[in-house]
XYZ file of C-alpha atoms in Angstrom:
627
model
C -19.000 -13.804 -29.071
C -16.403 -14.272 -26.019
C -13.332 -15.897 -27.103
C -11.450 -17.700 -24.547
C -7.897 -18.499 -23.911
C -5.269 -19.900 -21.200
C -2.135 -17.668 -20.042
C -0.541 -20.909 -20.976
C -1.898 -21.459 -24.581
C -3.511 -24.595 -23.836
C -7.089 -25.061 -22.725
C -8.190 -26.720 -19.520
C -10.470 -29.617 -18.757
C -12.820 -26.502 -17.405
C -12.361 -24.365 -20.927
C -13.030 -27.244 -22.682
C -16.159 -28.099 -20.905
C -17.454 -24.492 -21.103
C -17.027 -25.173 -24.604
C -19.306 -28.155 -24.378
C -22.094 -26.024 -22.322
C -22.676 -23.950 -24.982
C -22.771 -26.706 -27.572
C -26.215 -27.419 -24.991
C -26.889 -23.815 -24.417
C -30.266 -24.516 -26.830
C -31.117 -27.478 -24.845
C -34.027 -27.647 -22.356
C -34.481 -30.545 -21.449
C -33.760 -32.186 -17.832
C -30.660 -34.246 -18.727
C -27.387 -34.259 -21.649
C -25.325 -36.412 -22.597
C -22.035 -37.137 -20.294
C -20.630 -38.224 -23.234
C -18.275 -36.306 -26.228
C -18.983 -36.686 -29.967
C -16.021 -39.134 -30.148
C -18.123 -41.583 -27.581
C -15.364 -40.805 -24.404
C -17.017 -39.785 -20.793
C -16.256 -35.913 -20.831
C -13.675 -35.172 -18.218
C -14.773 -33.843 -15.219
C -11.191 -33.804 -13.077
C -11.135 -30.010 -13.254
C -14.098 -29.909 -10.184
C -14.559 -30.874 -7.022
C -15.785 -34.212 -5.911
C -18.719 -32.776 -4.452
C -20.071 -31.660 -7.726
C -18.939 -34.466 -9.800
C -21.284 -35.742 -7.746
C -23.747 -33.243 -8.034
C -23.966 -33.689 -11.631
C -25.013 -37.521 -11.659
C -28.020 -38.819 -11.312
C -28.045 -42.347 -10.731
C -31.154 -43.697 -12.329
C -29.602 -42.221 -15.295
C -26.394 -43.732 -16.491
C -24.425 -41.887 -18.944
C -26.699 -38.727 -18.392
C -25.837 -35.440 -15.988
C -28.194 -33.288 -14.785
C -28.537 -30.036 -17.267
C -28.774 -27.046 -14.752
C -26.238 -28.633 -12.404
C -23.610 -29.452 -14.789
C -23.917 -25.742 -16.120
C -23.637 -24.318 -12.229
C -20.350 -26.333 -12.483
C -19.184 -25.875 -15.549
C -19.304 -21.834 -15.030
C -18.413 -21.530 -11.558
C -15.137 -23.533 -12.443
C -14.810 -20.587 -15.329
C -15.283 -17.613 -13.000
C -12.786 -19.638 -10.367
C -9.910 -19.708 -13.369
C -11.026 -16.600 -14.599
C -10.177 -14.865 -11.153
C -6.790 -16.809 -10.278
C -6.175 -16.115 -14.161
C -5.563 -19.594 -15.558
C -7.897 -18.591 -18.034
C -8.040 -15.287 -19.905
C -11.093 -13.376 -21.987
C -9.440 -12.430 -25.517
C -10.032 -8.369 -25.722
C -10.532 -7.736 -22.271
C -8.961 -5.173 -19.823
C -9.408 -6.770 -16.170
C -9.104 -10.532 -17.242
C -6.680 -10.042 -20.233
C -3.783 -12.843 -20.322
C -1.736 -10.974 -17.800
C 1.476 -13.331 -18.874
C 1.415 -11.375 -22.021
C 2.255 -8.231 -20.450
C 5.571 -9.114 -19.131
C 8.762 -8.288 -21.476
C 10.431 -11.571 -23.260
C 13.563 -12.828 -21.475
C 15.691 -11.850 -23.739
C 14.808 -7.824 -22.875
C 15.085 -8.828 -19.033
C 18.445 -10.375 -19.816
C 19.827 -7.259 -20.932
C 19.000 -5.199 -17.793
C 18.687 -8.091 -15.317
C 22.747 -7.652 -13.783
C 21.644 -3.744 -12.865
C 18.474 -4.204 -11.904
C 19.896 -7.302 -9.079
C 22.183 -4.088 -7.487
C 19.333 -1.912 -8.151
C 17.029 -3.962 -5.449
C 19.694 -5.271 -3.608
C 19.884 -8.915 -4.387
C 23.286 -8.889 -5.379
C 26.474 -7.184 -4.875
C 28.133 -4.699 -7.473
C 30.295 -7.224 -9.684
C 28.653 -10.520 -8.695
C 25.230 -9.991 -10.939
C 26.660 -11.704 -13.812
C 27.215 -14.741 -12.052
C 23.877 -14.274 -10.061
C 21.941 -17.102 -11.625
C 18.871 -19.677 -10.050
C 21.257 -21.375 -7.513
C 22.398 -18.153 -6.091
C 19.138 -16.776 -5.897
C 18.405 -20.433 -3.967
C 21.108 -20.216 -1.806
C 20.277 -16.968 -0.732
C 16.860 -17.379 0.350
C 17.752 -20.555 2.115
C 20.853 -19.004 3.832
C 18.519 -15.932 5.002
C 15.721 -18.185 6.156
C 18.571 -20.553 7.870
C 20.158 -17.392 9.335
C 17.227 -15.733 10.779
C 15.841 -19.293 12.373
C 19.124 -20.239 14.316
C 19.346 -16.658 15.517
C 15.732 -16.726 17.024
C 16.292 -19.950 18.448
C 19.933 -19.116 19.875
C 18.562 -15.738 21.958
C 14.996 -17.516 22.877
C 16.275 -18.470 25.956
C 16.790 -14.598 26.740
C 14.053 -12.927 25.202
C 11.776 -12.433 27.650
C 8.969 -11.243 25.960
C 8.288 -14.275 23.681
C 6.682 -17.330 25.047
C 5.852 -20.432 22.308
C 3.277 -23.026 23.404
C 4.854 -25.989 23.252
C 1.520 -27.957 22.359
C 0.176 -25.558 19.734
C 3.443 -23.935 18.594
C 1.939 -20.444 18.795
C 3.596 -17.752 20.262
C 2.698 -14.513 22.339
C 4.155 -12.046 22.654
C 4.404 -9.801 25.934
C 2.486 -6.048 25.891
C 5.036 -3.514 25.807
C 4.780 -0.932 28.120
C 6.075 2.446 27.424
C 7.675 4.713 29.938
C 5.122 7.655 28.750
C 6.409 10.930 27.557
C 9.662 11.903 28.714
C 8.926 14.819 31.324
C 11.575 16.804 28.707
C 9.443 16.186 26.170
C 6.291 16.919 27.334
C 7.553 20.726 28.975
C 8.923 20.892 25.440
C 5.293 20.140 24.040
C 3.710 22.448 26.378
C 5.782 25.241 24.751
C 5.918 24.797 21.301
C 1.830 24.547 21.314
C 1.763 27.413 23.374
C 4.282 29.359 21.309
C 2.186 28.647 17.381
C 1.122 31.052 16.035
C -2.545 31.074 14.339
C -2.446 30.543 10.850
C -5.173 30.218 8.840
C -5.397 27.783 6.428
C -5.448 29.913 3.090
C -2.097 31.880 4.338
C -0.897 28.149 4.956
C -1.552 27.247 1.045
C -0.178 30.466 0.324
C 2.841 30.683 1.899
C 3.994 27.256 0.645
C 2.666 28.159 -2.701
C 5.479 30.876 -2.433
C 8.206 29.056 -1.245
C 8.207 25.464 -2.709
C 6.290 26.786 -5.893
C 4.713 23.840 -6.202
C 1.565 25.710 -7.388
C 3.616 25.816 -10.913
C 3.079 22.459 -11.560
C -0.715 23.159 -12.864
C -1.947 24.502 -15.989
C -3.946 24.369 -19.224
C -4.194 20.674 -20.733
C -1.792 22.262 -23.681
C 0.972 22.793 -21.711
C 0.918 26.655 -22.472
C 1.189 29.081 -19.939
C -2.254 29.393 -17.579
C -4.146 32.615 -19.103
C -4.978 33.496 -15.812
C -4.937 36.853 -14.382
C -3.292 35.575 -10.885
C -2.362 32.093 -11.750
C -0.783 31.452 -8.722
C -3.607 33.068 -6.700
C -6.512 30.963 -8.362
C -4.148 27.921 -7.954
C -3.824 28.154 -3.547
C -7.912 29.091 -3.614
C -8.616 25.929 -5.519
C -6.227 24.062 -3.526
C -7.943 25.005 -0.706
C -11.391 24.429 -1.663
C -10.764 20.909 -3.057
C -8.559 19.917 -0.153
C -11.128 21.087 2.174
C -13.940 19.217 1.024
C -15.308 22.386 0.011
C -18.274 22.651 -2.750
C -17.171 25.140 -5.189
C -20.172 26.908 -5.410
C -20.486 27.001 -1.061
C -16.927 27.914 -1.213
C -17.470 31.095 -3.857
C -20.071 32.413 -1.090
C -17.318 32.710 1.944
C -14.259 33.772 -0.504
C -14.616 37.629 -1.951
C -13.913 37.928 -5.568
C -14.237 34.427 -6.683
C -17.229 32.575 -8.477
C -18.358 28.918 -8.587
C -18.005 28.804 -11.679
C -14.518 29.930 -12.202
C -12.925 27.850 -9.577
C -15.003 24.758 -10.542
C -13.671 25.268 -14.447
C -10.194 26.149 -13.199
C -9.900 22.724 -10.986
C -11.729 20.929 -14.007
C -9.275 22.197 -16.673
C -5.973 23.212 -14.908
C -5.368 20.442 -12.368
C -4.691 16.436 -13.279
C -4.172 13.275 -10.949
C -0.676 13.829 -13.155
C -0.121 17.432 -11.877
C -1.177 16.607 -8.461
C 1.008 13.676 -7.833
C 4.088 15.996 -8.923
C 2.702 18.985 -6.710
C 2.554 16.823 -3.925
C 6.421 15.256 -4.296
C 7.831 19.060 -4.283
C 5.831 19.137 -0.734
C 7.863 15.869 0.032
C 10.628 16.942 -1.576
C 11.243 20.314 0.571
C 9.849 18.982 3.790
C 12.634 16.182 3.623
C 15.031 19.042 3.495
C 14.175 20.674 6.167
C 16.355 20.060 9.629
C 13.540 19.256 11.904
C 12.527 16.399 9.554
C 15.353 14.455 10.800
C 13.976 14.755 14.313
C 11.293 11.881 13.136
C 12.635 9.680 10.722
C 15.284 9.236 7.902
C 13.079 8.765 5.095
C 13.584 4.765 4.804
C 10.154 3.735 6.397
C 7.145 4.057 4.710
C 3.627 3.052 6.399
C 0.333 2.338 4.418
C -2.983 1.973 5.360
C -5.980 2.868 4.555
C -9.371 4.893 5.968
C -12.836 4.958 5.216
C -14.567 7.782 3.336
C -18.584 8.568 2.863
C -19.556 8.867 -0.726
C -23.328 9.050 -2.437
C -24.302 5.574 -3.842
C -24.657 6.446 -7.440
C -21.483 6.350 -8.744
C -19.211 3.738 -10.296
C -16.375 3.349 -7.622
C -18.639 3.727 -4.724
C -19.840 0.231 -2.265
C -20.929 -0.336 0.667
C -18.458 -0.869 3.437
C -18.944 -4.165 5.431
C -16.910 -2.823 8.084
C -18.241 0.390 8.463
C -21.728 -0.312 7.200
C -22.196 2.814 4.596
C -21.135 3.415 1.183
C -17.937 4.746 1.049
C -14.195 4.080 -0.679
C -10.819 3.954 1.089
C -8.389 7.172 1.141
C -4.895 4.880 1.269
C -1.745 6.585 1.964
C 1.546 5.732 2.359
C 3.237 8.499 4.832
C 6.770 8.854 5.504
C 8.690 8.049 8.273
C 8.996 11.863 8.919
C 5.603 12.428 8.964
C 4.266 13.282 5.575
C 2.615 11.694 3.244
C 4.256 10.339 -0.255
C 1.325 8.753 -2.435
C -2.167 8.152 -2.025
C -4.688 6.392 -3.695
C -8.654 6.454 -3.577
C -9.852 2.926 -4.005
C -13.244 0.685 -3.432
C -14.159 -0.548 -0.007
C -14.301 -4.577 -1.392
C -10.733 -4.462 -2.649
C -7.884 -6.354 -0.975
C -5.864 -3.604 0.396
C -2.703 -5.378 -0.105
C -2.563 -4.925 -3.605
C -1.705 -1.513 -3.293
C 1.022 -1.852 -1.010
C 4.140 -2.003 -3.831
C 2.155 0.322 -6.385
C 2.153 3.451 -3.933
C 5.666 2.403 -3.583
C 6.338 2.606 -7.497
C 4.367 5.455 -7.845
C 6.191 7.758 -5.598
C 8.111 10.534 -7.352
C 9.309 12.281 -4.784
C 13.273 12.060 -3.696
C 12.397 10.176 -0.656
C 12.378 6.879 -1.981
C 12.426 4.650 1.243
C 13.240 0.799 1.360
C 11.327 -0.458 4.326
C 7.373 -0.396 4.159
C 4.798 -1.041 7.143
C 1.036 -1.856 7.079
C -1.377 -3.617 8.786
C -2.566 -7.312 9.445
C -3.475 -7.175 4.933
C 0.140 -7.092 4.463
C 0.726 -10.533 5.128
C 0.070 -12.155 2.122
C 2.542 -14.758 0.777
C 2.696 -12.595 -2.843
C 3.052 -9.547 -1.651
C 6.162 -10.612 0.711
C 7.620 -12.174 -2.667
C 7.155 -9.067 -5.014
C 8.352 -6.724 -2.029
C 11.573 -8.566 -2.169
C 11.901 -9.382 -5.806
C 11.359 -4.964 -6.080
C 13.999 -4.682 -3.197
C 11.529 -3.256 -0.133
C 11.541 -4.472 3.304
C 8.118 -5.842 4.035
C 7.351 -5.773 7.847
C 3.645 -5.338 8.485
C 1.739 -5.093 12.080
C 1.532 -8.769 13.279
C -1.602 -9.366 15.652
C -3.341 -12.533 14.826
C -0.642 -15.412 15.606
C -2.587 -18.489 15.546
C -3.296 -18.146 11.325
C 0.270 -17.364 10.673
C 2.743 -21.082 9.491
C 6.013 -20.548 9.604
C 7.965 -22.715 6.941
C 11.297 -24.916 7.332
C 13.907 -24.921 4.809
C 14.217 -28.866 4.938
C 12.391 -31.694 5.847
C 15.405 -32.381 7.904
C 16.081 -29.516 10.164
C 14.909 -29.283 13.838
C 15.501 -26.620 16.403
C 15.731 -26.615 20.197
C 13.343 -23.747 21.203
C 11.406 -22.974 18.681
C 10.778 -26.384 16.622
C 6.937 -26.017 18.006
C 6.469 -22.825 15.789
C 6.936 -24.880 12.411
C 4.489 -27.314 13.588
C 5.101 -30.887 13.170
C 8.579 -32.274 12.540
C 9.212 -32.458 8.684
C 6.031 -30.600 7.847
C 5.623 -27.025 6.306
C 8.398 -27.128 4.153
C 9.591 -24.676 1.427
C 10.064 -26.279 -1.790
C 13.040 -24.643 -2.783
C 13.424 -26.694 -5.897
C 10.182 -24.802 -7.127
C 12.012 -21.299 -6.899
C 15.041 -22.613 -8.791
C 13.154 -23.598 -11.668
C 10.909 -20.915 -11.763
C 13.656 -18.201 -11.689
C 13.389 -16.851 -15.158
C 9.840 -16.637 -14.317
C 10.008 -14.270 -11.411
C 12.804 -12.132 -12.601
C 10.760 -11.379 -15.611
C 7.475 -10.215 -13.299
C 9.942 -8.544 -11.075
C 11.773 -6.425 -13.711
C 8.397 -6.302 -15.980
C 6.873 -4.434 -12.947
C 9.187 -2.071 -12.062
C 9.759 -0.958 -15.861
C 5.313 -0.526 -15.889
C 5.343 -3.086 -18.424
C 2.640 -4.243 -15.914
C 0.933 -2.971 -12.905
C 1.851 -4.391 -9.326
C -1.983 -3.702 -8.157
C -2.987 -5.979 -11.196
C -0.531 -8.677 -10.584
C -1.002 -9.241 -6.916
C -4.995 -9.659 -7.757
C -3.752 -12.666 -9.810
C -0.924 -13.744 -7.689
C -3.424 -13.777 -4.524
C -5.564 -16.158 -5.752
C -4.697 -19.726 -4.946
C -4.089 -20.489 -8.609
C -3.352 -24.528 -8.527
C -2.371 -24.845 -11.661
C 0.092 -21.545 -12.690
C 3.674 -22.823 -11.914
C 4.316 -18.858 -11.349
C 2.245 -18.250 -9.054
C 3.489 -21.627 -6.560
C 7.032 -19.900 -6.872
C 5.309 -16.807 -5.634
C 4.090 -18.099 -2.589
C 7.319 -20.338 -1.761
C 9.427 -17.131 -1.924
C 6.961 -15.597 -0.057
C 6.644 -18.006 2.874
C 10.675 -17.919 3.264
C 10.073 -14.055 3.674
C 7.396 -14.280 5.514
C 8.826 -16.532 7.441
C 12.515 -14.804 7.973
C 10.003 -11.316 9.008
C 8.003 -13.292 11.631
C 11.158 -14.642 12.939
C 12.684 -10.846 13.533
C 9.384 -9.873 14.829
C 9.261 -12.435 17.024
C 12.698 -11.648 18.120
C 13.331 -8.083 18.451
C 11.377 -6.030 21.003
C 13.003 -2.628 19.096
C 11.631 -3.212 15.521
C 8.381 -4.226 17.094
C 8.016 -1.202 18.428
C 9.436 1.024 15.271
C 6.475 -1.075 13.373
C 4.068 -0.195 16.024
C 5.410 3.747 16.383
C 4.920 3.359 12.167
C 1.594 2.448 11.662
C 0.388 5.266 14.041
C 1.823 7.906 12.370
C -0.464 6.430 9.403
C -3.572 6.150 11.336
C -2.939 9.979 13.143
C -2.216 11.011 9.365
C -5.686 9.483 8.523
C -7.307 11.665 11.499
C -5.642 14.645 10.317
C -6.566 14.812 6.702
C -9.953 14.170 7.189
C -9.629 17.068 9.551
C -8.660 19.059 7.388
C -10.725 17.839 4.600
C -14.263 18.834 6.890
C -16.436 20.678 3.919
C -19.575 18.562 3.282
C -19.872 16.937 6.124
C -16.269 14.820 5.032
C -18.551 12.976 2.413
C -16.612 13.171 -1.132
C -19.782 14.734 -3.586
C -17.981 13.971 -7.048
C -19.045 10.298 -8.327
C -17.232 10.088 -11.346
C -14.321 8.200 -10.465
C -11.146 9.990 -11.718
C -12.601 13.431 -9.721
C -12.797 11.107 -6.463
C -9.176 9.925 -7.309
C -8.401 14.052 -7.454
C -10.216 14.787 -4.484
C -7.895 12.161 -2.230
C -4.835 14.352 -4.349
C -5.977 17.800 -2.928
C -6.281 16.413 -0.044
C -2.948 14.850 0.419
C -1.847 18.125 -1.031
C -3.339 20.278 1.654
C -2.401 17.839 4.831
C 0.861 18.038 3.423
C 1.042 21.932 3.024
C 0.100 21.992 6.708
C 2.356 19.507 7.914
C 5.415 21.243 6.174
C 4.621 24.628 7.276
C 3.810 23.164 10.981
C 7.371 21.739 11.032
C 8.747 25.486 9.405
C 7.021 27.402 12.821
C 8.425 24.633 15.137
C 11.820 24.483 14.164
C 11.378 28.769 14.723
C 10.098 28.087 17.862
C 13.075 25.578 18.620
C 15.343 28.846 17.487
C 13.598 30.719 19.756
C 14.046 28.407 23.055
C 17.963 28.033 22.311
C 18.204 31.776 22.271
C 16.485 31.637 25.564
C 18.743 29.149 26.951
C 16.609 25.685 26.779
C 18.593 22.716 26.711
C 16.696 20.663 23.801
C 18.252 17.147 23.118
C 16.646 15.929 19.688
C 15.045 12.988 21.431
C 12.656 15.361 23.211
C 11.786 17.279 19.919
C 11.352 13.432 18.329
C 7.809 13.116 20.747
C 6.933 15.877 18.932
C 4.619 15.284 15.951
C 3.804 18.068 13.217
C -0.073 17.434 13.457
C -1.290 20.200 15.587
C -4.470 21.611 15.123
C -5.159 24.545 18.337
C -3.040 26.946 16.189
C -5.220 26.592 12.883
C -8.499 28.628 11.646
C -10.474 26.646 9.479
C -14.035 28.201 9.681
C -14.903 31.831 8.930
C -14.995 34.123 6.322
C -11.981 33.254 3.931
C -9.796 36.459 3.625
C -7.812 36.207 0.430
C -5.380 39.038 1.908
C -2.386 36.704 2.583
C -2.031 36.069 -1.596
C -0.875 38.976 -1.914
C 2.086 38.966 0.899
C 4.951 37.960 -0.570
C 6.515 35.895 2.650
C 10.117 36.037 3.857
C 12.479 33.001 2.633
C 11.974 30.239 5.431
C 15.173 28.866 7.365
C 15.625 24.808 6.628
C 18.562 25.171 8.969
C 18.399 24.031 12.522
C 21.600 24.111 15.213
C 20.779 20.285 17.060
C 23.017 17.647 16.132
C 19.881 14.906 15.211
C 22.682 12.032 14.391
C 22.337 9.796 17.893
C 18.876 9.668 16.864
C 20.089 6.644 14.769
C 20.595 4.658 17.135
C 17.920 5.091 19.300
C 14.584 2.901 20.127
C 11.917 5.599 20.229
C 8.825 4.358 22.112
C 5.463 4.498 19.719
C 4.011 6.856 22.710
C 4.076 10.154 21.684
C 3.271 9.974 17.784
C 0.097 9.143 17.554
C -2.068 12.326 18.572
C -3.672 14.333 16.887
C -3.284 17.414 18.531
C-alpha cells in the first residue's frame, strides 16, 4: 500500500482527506458522510471554492456527493504531489526532495568558500556574510540597476515604455551586414578548404587530442582490440552519423555489424563520452583562432527536435512539431563548440536543464554567463542561476507577460515607473528572503555538491507551490533577478545583441549536427533510453571533431594569407564561423585508409593579436550560417 508523507512532516487538509477517501473506497453508494468519526464537518479549505461547491448537494445536508468529492480529493493529491508538498514514501520521481539536501550544519562548514566560489561575496567578507547581507545585496543590485535604466531612458533611443500599459518595445536592430573585409576574407578561406572526408576528420583528431583513449572494456583493462584506436574513430563515426551498424558494415571494408555494434555496446558509456567530448573542448579552447569568437564565458542552450519510432519509453509526440520525437539540448560555447548535451522528452520544461548542463560540464571551459531562449525566464531558474554563481540572460521576445518587481512599496521613478505597473504594487518581499536564507544556501550548496539534481529541483521549484516557504523565497529572489536582467536588457543595445549573436550560434549548431548526423533519414532507431542518451553523445562528439579540425585548416589558411601579404584584423576573421560544410564528403564508399596515416602535429599558434576583440560589439550577422 502507498504510504504518504509531507516534505514538512505534517499532513495537509488534502493528505488527510485522501486518507478519508479510502476509508469510502468500498462505498457505492451516491452520497458519504461530510462528517469525521469525532462528529466535526471534514475540512475542505485545501480546494477551491468551485469544488467545495461541487461536492454539496443541497437537498442533502451533511452529505457530499461520492464521485465528486473523490475527483477532488485526488486531483488536490496529484496538484501537491507535483509542486511536492506532498511526497510518496519509496519513490524515485516524487520522493521528499527536502530530504536530499545536506543538514546545515555540513553547509556551515563549506558555506564561507562556496560564497567566493559563486561570487556572492568577496575573499575575507564570507564569514560575516549572513541573511542581511545577502538582503542588502539583492536590494542594492535591484536599486542599482532601476535608477540606472531610468537615469539613461531619456537617451536610449531604442526603448519606448507605454505610458498606459507600462510595456515596453524595443526598436529592431539593424545590422550593417558583413563587413566587405570580412566577406573577401570568407570568400577565401571557403575557397582555400581543403576536402576532408569525414572518417580522416575522426581520425586525425583521434591522433592528436587522443581523446579516442577515453573508451574501453567496462573493467577498466586495456581494450583487447587488435586496432583499438582504429575500431574507436569507425564507431565514432557510425554512431555520430546516424549510421545503422549493420548499413554502415556494408560501405566500410573490413568491418562487420556485428563487431562495431558489440564494440559501441561494450566499450563506449554516456560516462566515457561526456569525458571524450571535454578533451574536444578542452583542445579547441586552446587553439588561437578560438579567441577570434568568444572567450569561453558565454554559454547558449537550447534545444532541437529529433524523429524517433513510437515504441520506446522516452519517446512523445511533439505538440510543436506534430511527430514523435525527443529534444537534442546543447549548451555550445561562446567559441563555437559545444560543452554538454542532453537527450530529453518533447513534454518536458526545457528550463530545467538549463543549470544541470552547466554542472555537468567537465571540460576546462567553465563559463559564467548562460543564454537561452524565451523558457529561460522562469522566476526559479533566475534564483538557482544566481545562488550557483551564473549570469542568467535569456532571449527576451514576449514583453507584455513579463512584471517587473519594486524593491519597496515606497519607491517611484520618473521614466520608467509605468514598467512596475501600478504605484506600490509588485513588490519583492524581501523579508521572505531574509528568513528563508538558511533555506536557500542549503539547496544552493546541496546542488552543486550532487547531493541533489538541479533538473529535479527546478521541476519542484516551478510549480506554484502555495504552501512551501522555500519555494516563495525562490521566486522573490528570482523576480529581483529577473527583474535587475530585464532592466539591462532593456537598457543596453550591446548585450542585446551579444544575446541575440548567442543564441544563433546554438540554433546554427543545431543545423549542423543534424547535418552531420544524416544516416537514417536523421530519425534516432535505438528506443531504449540510455542508447538515445549515447546517440546525442556521438553526435556531439562528431560535430565537435569537425568543428575543431575546421578551425585547425582555417587558422592554416589564415597562415597562408599573411605570408601572402593580406592584412587580416581579427574582427574580420570573428564573421567567420567554423561550420562549413562545401569542403566535407559525407556520402560514398568509406575508405578506412586515413587510420593508418599518422598526421603531422597541428599548430595552435596563430600571429593576430585577438585582444581588442574585448571590447568590441560584434553584430549577430555573420554567425548564424550554416555554410
Amino acid at each position: 500500500m502507498t504510504s504518504w508523507s509531507s516534505p514538512r512532516q505534517a499532513r495537509t487538509a488534502g493528505c488527510w482527506t485522501h486518507s478519508r477517501t479510502r476509508r469510502h473506497q468500498a462505498a457505492r453508494g451516491e452520497y458519504i458522510t461530510a462528517f469525521n468519526e469525532e462528529g466535526k464537518e471534514v475540512d475542505l479549505s485545501f480546494a477551491p471554492q468551485n469544488w467545495r461547491k461541487a461536492v454539496v448537494d443541497k437537498t442533502r445536508t451533511g452529505q457530499f456527493v461520492r464521485k465528486h468529492f473523490e475527483a477532488m480529493v485526488f486531483t488536490a493529491l496529484a496538484e501537491e504531489l507535483r509542486t511536492g508538498d506532498v511526497a510518496v514514501v519509496g519513490s524515485e520521481e516524487y520522493a521528499d526532495w527536502s530530504e536530499q539536501l545536506l543538514a546545515w550544519e555540513a553547509v556551515q562548514e563549506t558555506l564561507g568558500s562556496y560564497l567566493v566560489e559563486v561570487g556572492l561575496a568577496e575573499e575575507g567578507e564570507s564569514a560575516e556574510f549572513d541573511a542581511k547581507s545577502f538582503r542588502w545585496q539583492l536590494e542594492d543590485k535591484l536599486r542599482g540597476a532601476a535608477a540606472a535604466a531610468d537615469a539613461g531612458y531619456p537617451e536610449n533611443d531604442g526603448l519606448v515604455i507605454d505610458p498606459e500599459t507600462g510595456i515596453p518595445s524595443l526598436k529592431a536592430f539593424r545590422a550593417d551586414g558583413q563587413r566587405l573585409s570580412a566577406k573577401r576574407l570568407e570568400q577565401e578561406i571557403k575557397a582555400r578548404m581543403p576536402e576532408r572526408s569525414l572518417m580522416g576528420i575522426v581520425a586525425r583528431t583521434a591522433y592528436w587530442v587522443e581523446w579516442w583513449r577515453r573508451f574501453g572494456p567496462p573493467s577498466g583493462n586495456e581494450p583487447k582490440l587488435t586496432d583499438p584506436l582504429g575500431r574507436y574513430v569507425i564507431v565514432t563515426f557510425v554512431k555520430g552519423t546516424n549510421m545503422g551498424p549493420y548499413e554502415a558494415a556494408r560501405h566500410i571494408p573490413g568491418v562487420s555489424g556485428h563487431e562495431l555494434s558489440y564494440v559501441a555496446n561494450k566499450h563506449f558509456s554516456i560516462v566515457l563520452l561526456n569525458e571524450a567530448i571535454a578533451d574536444l573542448v578542452n583542445a579547441h579552447a586552446r587553439l588561437d583562432i578560438s579567441q577570434a569568437w568568444g572567450d569561453g564565458t558565454a554559454v547558449a542552450a537550447d534545444g532541437t527536435h529529433m524523429d524517433t519510432y513510437l515504441d520506446n519509453l522516452l519517446s512523445e509526440t511533439s505538440v510543436r512539431y506534430g511527430k514523435p520525437g525527443g529534444i537534442a539540448y546543447h549548451h555550445v560555447s561562446d567559441t563555437y563548440i559545444a560543452l554538454f548535451t542532453h537527450f530529453i522528452p518533447c513534454g518536458v520544461w526545457e528550463a530545467v536543464y538549463i543549470i544541470e548542463g552547466l554542472l555537468k560540464n567537465t571540460s576546462e571551459m567553465q563559463p559564467t554567463t548562460v543564454h537561452a531562449d524565451t523558457q529561460g525566464q522562469s522566476f526559479p531558474v533566475f534564483a538557482l542561476a544566481h545562488l550557483l554563481g551564473f549570469n542568467l540572460m535569456p532571449r527576451i521576445r514576449n514583453w507584455k507577460e513579463l512584471t517587473f518587481y519594486r524593491p519597496s512599496k515606497q519607491t517611484e521613478y520618473v521614466h520608467i515607473d509605468a514598467l512596475f505597473g501600478e504605484p506600490g504594487k509588485n513588490v519583492i518581499d524581501i523579508d521572505l528572503i531574509e528568513s528563508q536564507f538558511r533555506h536557500l544556501m542549503r539547496v544552493a550548496v546541496s546542488v552543486r555538491e550532487g547531493a541533489i539534481s538541479s533538473s529535479m529541483l527546478l521541476k519542484r521549484l516551478r510549480s506554484g507551490s502555495r504552501k512551501n516557504a522555500t519555494y516563495a523565497a525562490f521566486r522573490e529572489v528570482g523576480r529581483v533577478i529577473r527583474t535587475v536582467q530585464l532592466l539591462r536588457y532593456l537598457s543596453d543595445a550591446p548585450l542585446r545583441r551579444r544575446v541575440t549573436a548567442a543564441t544563433n550560434k546554438v540554433e546554427s549548431f543545431n543545423r549542423y549536427s543534424q547535418w552531420i548526423g544524416f544516416g537514417n533519414r536523421g530519425v534516432i532507431a535505438d528506443t531504449d533510453p540510455i542508447e538515445q542518451e549515447k546517440a546525442m553523445k556521438f553526435n556531439a562528439l562528431l560535430t565537435n571533431a569537425v568543428i575543431f579540425h575546421n578551425a585547425l585548416d582555417i587558422a592554416e589558411i589564415v597562415r597562408q594569407l599573411l605570408e601572402e601579404g593580406w592584412d587580416i584584423n581579427p574582427e574580420a576573421l570573428a564573421h567567420i564561423s567554423p561550420y562549413l560544410t562545401e569542403h566535407i564528403n559525407r556520402f560514398g564508399e568509406y575508405s578506412t585508409h586515413e587510420l593508418g596515416i599518422t598526421p603531422e602535429a597541428y599548430e595552435p599558434k596563430l600571429d593576430l593579436d585577438f585582444s581588442p576583440l574585448g571590447n568590441q560589439d560584434l553584430a549577430a550577422d555573420g554567425f548564424s550560417q550554416v555554410a
